[in-house]
mmCIF file of C-alpha atoms in Angstrom:
data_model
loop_
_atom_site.group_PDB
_atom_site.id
_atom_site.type_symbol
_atom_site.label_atom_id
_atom_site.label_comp_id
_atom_site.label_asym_id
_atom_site.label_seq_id
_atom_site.Cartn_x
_atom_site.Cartn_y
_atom_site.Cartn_z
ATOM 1 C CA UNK A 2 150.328 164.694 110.274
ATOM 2 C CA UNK A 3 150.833 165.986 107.018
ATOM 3 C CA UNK A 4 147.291 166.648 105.705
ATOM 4 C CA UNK A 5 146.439 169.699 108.733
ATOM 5 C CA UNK A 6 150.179 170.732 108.546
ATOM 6 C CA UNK A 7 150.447 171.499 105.087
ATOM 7 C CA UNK A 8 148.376 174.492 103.340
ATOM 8 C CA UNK A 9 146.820 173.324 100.342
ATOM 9 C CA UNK A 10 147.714 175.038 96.771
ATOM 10 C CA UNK A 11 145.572 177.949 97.142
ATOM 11 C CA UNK A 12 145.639 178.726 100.355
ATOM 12 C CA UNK A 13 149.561 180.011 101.047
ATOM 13 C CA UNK A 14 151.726 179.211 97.943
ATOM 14 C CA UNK A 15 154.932 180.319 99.846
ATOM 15 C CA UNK A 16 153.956 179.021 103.529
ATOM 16 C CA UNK A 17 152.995 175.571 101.540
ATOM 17 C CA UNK A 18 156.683 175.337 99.862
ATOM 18 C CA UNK A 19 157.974 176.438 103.292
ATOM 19 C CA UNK A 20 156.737 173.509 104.845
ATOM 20 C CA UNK A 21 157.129 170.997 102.433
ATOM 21 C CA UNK A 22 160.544 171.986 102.741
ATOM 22 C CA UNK A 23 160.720 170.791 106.260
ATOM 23 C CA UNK A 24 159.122 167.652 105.956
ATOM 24 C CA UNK A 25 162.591 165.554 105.830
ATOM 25 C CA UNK A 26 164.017 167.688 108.320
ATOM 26 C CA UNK A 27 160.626 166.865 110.632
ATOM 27 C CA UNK A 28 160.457 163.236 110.038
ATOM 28 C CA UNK A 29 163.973 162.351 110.422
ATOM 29 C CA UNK A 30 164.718 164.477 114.259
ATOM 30 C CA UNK A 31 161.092 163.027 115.130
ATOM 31 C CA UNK A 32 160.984 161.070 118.343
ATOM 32 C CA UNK A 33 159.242 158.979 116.430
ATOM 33 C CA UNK A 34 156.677 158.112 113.319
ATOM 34 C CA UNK A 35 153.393 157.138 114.676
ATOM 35 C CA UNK A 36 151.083 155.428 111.811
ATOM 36 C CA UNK A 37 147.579 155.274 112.136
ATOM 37 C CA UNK A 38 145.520 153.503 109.787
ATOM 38 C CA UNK A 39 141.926 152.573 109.926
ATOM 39 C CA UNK A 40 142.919 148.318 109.969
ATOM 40 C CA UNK A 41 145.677 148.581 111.939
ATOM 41 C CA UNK A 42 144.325 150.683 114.458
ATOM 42 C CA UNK A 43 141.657 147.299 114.946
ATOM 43 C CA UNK A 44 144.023 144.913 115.859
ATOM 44 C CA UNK A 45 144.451 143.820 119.577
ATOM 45 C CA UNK A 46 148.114 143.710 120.727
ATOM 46 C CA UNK A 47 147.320 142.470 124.260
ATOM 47 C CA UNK A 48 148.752 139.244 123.902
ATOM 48 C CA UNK A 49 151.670 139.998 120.537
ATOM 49 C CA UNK A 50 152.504 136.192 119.473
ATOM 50 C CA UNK A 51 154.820 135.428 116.819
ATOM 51 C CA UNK A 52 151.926 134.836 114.849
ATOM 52 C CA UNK A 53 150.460 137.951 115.602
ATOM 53 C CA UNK A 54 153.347 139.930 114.708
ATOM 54 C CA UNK A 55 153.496 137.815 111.532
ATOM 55 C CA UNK A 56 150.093 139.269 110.580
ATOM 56 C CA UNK A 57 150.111 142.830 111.545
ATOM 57 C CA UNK A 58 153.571 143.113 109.082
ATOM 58 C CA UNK A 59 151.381 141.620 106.366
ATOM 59 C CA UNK A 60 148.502 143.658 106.553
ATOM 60 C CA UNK A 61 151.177 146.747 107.427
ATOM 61 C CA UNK A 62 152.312 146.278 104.007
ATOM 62 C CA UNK A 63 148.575 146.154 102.232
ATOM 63 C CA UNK A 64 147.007 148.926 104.386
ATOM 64 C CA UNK A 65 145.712 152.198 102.953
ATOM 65 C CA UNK A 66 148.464 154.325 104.533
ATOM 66 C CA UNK A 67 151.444 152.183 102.812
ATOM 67 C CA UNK A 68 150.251 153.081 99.255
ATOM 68 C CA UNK A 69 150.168 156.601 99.034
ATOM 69 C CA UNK A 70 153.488 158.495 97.688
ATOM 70 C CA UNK A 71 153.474 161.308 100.801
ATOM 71 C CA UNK A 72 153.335 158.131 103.083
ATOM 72 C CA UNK A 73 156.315 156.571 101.323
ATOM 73 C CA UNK A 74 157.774 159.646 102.087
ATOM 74 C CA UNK A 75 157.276 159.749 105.818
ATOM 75 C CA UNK A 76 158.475 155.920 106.016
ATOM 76 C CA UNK A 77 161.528 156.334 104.270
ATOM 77 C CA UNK A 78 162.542 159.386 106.549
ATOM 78 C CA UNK A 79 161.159 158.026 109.504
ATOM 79 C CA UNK A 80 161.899 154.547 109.281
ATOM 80 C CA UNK A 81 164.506 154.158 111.910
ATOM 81 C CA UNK A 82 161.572 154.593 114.469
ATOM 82 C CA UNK A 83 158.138 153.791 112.795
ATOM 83 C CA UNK A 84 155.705 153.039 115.454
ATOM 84 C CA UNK A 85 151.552 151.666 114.451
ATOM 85 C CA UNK A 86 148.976 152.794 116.632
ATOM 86 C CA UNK A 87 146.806 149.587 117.537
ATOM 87 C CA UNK A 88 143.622 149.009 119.311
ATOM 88 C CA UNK A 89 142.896 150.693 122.436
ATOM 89 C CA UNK A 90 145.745 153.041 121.569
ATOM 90 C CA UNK A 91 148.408 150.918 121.730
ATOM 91 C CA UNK A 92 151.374 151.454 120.114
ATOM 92 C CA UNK A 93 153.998 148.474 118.674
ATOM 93 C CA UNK A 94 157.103 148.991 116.980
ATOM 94 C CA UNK A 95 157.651 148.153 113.347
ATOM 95 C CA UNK A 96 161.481 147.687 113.707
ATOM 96 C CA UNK A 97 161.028 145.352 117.121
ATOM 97 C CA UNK A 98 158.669 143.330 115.062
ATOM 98 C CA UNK A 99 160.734 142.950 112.427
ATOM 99 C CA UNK A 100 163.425 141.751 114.608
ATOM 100 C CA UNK A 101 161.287 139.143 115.627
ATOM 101 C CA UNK A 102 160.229 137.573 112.650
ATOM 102 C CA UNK A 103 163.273 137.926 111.203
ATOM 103 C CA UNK A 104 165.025 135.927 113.831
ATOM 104 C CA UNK A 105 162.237 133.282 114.386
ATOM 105 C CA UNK A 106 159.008 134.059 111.717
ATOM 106 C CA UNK A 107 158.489 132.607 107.994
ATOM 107 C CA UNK A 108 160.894 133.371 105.480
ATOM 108 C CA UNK A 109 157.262 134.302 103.547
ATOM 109 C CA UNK A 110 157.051 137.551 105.191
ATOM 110 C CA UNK A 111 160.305 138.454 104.058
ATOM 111 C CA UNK A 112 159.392 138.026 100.144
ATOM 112 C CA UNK A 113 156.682 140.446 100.883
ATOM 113 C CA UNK A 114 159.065 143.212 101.741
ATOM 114 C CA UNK A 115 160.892 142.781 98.341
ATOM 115 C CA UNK A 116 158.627 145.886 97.139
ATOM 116 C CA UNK A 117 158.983 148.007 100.489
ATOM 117 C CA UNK A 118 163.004 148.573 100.555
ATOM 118 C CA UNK A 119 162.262 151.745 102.651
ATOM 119 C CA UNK A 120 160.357 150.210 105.546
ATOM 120 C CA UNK A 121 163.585 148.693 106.212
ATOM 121 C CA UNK A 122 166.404 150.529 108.256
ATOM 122 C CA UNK A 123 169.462 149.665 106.383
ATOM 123 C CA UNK A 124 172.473 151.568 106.317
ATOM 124 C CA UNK A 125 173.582 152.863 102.710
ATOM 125 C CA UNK A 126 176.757 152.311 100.931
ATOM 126 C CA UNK A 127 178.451 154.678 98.694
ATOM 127 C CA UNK A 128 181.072 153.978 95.707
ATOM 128 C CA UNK A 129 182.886 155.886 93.198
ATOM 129 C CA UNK A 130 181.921 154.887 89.602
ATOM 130 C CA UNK A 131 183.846 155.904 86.586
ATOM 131 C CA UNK A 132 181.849 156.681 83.503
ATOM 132 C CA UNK A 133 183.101 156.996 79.730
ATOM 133 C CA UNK A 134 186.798 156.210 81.374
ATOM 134 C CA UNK A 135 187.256 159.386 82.515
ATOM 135 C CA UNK A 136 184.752 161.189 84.706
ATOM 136 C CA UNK A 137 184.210 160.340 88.773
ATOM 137 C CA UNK A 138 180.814 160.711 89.775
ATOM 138 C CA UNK A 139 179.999 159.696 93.445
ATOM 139 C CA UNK A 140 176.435 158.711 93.677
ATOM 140 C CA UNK A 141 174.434 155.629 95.659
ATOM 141 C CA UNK A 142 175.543 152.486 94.729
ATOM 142 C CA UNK A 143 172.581 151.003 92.221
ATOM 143 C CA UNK A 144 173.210 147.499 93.607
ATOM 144 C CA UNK A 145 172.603 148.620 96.828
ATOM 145 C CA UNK A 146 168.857 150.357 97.918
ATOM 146 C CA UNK A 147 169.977 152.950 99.779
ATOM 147 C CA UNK A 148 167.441 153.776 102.555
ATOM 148 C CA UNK A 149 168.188 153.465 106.244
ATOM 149 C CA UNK A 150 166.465 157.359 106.222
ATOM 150 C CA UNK A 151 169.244 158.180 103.911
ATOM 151 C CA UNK A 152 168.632 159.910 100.353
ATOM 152 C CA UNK A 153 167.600 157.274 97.775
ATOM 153 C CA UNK A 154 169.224 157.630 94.134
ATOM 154 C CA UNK A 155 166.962 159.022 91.662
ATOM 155 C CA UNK A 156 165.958 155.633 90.135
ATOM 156 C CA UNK A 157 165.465 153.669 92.682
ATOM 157 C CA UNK A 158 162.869 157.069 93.854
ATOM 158 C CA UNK A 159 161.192 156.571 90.610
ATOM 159 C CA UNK A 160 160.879 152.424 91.167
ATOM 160 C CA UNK A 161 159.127 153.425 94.894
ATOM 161 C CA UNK A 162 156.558 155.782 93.482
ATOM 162 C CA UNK A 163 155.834 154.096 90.022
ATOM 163 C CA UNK A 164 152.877 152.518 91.695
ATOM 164 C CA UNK A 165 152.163 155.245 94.155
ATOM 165 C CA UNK A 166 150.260 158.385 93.458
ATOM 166 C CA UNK A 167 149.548 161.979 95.286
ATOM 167 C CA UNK A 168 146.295 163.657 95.776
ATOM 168 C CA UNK A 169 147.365 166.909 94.488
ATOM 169 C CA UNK A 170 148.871 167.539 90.966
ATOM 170 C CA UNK A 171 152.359 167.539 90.398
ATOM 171 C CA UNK A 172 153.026 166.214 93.915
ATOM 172 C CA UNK A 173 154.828 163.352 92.889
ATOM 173 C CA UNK A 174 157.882 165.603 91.527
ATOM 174 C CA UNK A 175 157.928 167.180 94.803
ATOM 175 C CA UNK A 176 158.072 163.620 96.580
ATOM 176 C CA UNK A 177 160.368 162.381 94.136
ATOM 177 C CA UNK A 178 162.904 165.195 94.959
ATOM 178 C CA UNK A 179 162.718 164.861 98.599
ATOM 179 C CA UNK A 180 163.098 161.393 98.451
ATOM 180 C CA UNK A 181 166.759 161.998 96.463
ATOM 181 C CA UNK A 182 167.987 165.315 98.521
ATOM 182 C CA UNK A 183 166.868 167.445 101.545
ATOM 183 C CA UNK A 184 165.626 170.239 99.362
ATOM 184 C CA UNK A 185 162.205 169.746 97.728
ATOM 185 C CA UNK A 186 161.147 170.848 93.764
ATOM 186 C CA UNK A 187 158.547 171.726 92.549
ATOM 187 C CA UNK A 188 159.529 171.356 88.698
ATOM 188 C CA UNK A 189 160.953 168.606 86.876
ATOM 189 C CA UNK A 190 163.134 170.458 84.626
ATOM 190 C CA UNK A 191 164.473 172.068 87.950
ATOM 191 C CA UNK A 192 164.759 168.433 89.811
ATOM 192 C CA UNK A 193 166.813 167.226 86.645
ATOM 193 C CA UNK A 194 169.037 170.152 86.190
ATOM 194 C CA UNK A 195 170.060 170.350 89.715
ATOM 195 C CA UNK A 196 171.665 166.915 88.454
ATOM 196 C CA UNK A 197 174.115 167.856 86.462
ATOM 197 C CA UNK A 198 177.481 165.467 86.478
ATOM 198 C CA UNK A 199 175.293 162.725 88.320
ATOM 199 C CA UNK A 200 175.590 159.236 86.779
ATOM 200 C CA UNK A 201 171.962 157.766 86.628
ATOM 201 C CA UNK A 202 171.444 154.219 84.997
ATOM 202 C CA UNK A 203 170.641 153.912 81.265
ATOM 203 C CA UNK A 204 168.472 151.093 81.865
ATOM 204 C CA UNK A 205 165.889 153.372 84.067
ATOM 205 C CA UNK A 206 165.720 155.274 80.977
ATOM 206 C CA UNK A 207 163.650 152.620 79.411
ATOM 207 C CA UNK A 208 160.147 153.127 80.163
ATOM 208 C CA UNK A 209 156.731 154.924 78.941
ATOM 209 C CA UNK A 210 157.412 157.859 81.168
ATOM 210 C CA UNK A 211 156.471 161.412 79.454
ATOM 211 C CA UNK A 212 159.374 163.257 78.644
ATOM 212 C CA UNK A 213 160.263 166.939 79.511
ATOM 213 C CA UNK A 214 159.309 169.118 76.569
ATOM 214 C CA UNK A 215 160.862 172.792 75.241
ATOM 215 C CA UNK A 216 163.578 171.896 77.466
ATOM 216 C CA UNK A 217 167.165 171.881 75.625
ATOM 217 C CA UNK A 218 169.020 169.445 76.742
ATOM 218 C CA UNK A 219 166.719 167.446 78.609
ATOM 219 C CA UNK A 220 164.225 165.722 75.964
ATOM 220 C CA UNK A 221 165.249 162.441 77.391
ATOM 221 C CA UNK A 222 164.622 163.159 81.159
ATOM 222 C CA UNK A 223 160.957 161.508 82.591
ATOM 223 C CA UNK A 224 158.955 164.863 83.733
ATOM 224 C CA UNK A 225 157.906 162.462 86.632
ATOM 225 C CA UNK A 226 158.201 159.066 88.394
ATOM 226 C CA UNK A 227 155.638 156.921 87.203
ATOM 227 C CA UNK A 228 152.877 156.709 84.394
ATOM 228 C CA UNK A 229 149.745 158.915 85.487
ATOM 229 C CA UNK A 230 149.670 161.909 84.346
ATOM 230 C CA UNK A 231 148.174 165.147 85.337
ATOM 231 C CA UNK A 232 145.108 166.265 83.693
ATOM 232 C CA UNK A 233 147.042 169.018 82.515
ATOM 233 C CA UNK A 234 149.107 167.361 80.269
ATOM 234 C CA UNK A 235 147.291 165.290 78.455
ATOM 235 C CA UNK A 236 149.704 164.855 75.141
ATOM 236 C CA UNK A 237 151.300 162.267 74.875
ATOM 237 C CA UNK A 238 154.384 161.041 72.713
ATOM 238 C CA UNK A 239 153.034 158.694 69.949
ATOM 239 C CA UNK A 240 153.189 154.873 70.365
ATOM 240 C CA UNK A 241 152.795 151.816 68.309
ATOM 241 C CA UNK A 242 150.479 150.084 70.780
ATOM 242 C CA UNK A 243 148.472 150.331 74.035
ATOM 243 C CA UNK A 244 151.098 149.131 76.625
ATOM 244 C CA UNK A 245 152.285 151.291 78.843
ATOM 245 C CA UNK A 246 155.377 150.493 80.885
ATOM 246 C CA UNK A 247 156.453 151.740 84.059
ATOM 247 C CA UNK A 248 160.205 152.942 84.956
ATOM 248 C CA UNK A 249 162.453 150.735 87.464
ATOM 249 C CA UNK A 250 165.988 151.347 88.976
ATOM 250 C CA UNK A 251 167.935 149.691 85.933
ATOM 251 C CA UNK A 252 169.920 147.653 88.679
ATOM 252 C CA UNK A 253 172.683 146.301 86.703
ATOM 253 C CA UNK A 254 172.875 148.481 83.495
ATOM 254 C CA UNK A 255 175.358 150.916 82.041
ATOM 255 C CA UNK A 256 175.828 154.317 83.546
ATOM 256 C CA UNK A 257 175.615 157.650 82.057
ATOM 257 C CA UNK A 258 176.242 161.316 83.034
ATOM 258 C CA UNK A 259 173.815 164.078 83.087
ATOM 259 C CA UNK A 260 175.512 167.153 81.517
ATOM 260 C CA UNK A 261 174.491 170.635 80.630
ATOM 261 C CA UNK A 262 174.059 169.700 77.397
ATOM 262 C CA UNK A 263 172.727 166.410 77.375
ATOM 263 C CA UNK A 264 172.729 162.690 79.251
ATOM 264 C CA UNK A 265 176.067 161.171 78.002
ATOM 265 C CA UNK A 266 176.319 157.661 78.036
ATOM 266 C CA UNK A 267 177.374 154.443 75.808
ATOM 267 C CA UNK A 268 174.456 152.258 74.215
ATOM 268 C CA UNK A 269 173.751 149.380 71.742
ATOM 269 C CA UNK A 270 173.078 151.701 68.608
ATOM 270 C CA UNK A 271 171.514 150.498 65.382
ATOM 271 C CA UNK A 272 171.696 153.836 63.272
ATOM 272 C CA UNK A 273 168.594 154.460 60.811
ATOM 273 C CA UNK A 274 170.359 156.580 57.849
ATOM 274 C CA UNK A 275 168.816 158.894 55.163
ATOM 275 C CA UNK A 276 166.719 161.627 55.281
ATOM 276 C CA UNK A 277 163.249 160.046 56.149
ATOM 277 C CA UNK A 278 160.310 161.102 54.283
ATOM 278 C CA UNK A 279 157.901 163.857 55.268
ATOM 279 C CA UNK A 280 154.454 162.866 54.791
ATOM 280 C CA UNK A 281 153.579 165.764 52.655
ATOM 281 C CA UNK A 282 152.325 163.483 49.397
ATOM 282 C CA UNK A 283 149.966 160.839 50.008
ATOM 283 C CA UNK A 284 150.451 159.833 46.072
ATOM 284 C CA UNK A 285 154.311 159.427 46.354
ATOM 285 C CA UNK A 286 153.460 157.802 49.831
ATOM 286 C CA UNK A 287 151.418 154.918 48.560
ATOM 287 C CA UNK A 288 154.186 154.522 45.537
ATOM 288 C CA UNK A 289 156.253 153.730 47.946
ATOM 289 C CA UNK A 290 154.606 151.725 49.416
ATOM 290 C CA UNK A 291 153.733 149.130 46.385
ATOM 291 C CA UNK A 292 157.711 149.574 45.494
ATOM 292 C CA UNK A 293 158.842 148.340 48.911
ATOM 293 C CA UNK A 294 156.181 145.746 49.723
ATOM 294 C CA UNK A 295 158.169 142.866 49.342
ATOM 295 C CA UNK A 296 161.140 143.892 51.342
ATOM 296 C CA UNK A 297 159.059 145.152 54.410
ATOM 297 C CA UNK A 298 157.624 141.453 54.434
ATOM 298 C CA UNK A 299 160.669 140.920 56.210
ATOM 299 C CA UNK A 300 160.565 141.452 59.643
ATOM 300 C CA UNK A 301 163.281 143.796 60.386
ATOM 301 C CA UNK A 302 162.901 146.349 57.724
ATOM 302 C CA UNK A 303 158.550 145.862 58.402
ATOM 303 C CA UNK A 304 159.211 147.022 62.154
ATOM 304 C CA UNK A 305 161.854 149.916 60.951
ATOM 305 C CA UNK A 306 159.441 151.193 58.516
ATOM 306 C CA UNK A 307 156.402 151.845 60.941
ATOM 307 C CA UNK A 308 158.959 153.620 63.703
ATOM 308 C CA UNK A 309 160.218 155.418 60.982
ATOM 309 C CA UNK A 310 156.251 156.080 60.047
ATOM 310 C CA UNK A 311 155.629 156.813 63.779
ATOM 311 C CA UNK A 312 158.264 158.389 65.260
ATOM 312 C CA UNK A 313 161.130 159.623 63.225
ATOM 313 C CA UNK A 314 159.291 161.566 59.656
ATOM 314 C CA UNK A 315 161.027 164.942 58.789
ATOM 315 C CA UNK A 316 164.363 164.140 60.802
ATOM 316 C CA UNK A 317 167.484 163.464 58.986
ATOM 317 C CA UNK A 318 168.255 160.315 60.618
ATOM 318 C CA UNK A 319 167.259 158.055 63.599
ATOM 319 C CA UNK A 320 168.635 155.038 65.698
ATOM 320 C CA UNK A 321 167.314 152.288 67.918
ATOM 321 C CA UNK A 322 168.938 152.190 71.701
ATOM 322 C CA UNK A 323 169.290 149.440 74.100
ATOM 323 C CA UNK A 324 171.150 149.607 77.311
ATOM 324 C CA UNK A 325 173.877 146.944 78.073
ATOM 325 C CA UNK A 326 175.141 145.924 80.993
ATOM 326 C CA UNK A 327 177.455 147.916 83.856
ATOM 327 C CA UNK A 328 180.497 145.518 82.669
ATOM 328 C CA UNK A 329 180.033 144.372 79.723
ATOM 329 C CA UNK A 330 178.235 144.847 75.635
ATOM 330 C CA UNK A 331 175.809 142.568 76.437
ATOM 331 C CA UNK A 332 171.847 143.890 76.319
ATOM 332 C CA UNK A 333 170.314 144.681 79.256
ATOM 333 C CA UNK A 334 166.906 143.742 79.451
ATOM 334 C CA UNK A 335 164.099 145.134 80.668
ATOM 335 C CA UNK A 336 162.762 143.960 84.100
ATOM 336 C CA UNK A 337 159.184 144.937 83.557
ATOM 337 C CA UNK A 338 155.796 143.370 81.931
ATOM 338 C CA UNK A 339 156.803 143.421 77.801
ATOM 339 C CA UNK A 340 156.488 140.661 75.412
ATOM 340 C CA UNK A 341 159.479 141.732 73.376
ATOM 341 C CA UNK A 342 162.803 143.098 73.401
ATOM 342 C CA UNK A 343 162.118 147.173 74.428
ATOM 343 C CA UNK A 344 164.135 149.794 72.401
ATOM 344 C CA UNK A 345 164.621 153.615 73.013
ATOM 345 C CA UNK A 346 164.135 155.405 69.776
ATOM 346 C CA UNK A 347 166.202 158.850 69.166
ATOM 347 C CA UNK A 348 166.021 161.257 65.783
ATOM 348 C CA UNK A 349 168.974 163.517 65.242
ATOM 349 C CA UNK A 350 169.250 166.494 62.687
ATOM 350 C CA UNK A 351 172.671 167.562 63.067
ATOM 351 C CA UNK A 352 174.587 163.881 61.591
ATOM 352 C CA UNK A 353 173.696 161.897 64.478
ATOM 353 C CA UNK A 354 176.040 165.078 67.065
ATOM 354 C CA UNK A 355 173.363 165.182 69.265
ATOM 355 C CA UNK A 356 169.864 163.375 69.603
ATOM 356 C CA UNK A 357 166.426 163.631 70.810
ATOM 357 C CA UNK A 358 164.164 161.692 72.981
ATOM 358 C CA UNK A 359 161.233 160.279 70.565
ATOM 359 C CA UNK A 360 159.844 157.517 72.617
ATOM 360 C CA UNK A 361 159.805 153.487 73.572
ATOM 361 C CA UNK A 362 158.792 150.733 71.284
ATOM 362 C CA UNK A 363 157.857 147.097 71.867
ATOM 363 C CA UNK A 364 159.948 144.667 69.017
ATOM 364 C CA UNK A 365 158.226 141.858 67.697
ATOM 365 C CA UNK A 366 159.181 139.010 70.001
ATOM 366 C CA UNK A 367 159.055 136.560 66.926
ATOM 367 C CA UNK A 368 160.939 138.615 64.337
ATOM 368 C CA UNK A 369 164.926 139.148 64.707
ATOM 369 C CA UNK A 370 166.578 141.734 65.926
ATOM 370 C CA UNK A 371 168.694 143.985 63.740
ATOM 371 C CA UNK A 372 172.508 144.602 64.630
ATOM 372 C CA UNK A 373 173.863 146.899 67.514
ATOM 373 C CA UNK A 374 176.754 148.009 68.234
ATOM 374 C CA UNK A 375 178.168 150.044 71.369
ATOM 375 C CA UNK A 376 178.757 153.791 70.535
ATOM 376 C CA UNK A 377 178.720 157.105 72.667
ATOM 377 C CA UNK A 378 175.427 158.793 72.183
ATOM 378 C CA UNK A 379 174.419 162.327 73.430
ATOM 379 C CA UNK A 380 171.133 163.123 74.326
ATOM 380 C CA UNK A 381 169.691 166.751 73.795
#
């Protein structure tokens, strides 16, 4: 039980990191994981039909304890034994029920567990990837989900908890980290540059995450797993509309390496070149605005003008980034909820050497695209 086992933040700082420390260690040599739940623990197991079993998986997978992100946690470590505590305490096993409906239930149940990768105990497989022709990098394979109680890779962490959320602040780093290694952090920039010469997909770059700040070398790196933020950090990167959109693994997109100086990786470019203006004169501003009327009628150079507008004034140049595919130059798309094509936009200052995180915009789904091409970009 992790609530009475755990000292909150201010009761014992140290004793609380000491413990959460322990928690994969604890779950993973448990006898087993016992799950009690408020719904579950209603439902009479006397007589455990086929049907029955059909229906406690289903409403396993909607009830209260199945959405937190500390409960994610404790699944994922202790999934080769979960056990739910029913009425009249007694107890079923999850992985003896799944056995059953698997062999003789509805294929229906199965779609349901399409989300919920950890409450099944497969065994992981591991490869060796080469990145940028030259540099090994052993990491989970990202066509596989590696769970089974084994360490998940870092995106497909992120895809579990996008949706999930912890009581306290900052937790979900924490759960994030112990999710992808056996020592807990308790700081993003920390988590991330633990990682360096890990291969992580380009295409789980790709989301509406907040981004580390006043942290060299990592502008591009999500400070946490999904979109809520902590009450303490209420800025926000600048965006051309409301939508918000969450991470997921990037299954199936180009790989990069995280280096001490920056994420290395290859990506559809389209460069934006010329030093863009600073907003200092709203005069010359509105000038140019009459002057270039006509030409931003066109779509592309329209849409280039307001990220310039938005995201890119006072550097000396910016690009547009799209991930392509593991094998391939074709565009990777993104797997989420977005009406239009969703590009990464970077600003550089030093002739395009290195380049900084600026945030994600939505194209116009109606208006073409302009040209990319693959090139090698660093980000700082």
């Amino acid at each position: 039980m992790d609530t009475p086992c755990i000292p909150g933040l201010h009761e014992n700082l140290k004793l609380r990191r000491e413990a959460i420390n322990k928690i994969n260690e604890v779950f993973s040599n448990s006898k087993i994981t016992l799950i009690c739940d408020r719904d579950i623990m209603e439902i009479d197991v006397s007589d455990l039909t086929l049907g029955l079993q059909e229906s406690i998986l289903a409403a396993f997978l909607v009830c209260d304890w199945n959405v937190r992100a500390w409960t994610l946690l404790e699944a994922a470590r202790g999934v080769g034994n979960l056990h739910l505590l029913c009425k009249d305490n007694k107890l079923v096993s999850v992985n003896e029920i799944l056995k059953t409906v698997h062999a003789q239930g509805s294929i229906d149940i199965a779609i349901l567990f399409a989300d919920a990768p950890h409450l099944l105990p497969i065994a992981p497989s591991r490869y060796k990837s080469t990145v940028g022709g030259s540099i090994n990098v052993e990491r989970a394979n990202p066509h596989h989900n590696p769970i089974g109680g084994d360490y998940i890779n870092v995106e497909r962490a992120a895809h579990l908890l996008s949706h999930r959320y912890a009581t306290r602040e900052d937790d979900e780093v924490v759960i994030w980290s112990l999710l992808c290694n056996e020592r807990a952090f308790h700081s993003a920039e920390d988590f991330w540059r633990m990682r360096a010469n890990d291969a992580i997909s380009t295409g789980f770059l790709m989301s509406s995450i907040p981004r580390l700040k006043d942290c060299p070398g990592l502008t591009w790196a999500p400070l946490r797993p999904n979109l809520q933020e902590p009450s303490t950090r209420l800025e926000e990167s600048l965006s051309l509309s409301s939508s918000k959109f969450s991470a997921f693994d990037g299954q199936g997109s180009d790989l990069g390496v995280i280096r001490d100086d920056g994420f290395h990786a290859d990506w559809l470019v389209h460069f934006i070149h010329g030093r863009l203006w600073n907003p200092i004169d709203k005069t010359v501003n509105r000038i140019m605005n009459r002057i270039t009327s006509h030409s931003r009628k066109l779509g592309v150079k329209r849409q280039i003008s307001k990220i310039i507008d938005v995201y890119l004034r006072g550097h000396q140049m910016g690009a547009l980034l799209r991930p392509k595919i593991l094998f391939g130059h074709d565009a990777f798309e993104y797997r989420g909820k977005a009406d239009g094509p969703l590009l990464a936009v970077v600003g550089s200052d030093n002739g395009g050497s290195s380049w900084c995180w600026k945030g994600i915009y939505e194209w116009h789904e109606k208006e073409p695209l302009p040209k990319f091409e693959v090139e090698p970009i660093v980000l700082v």
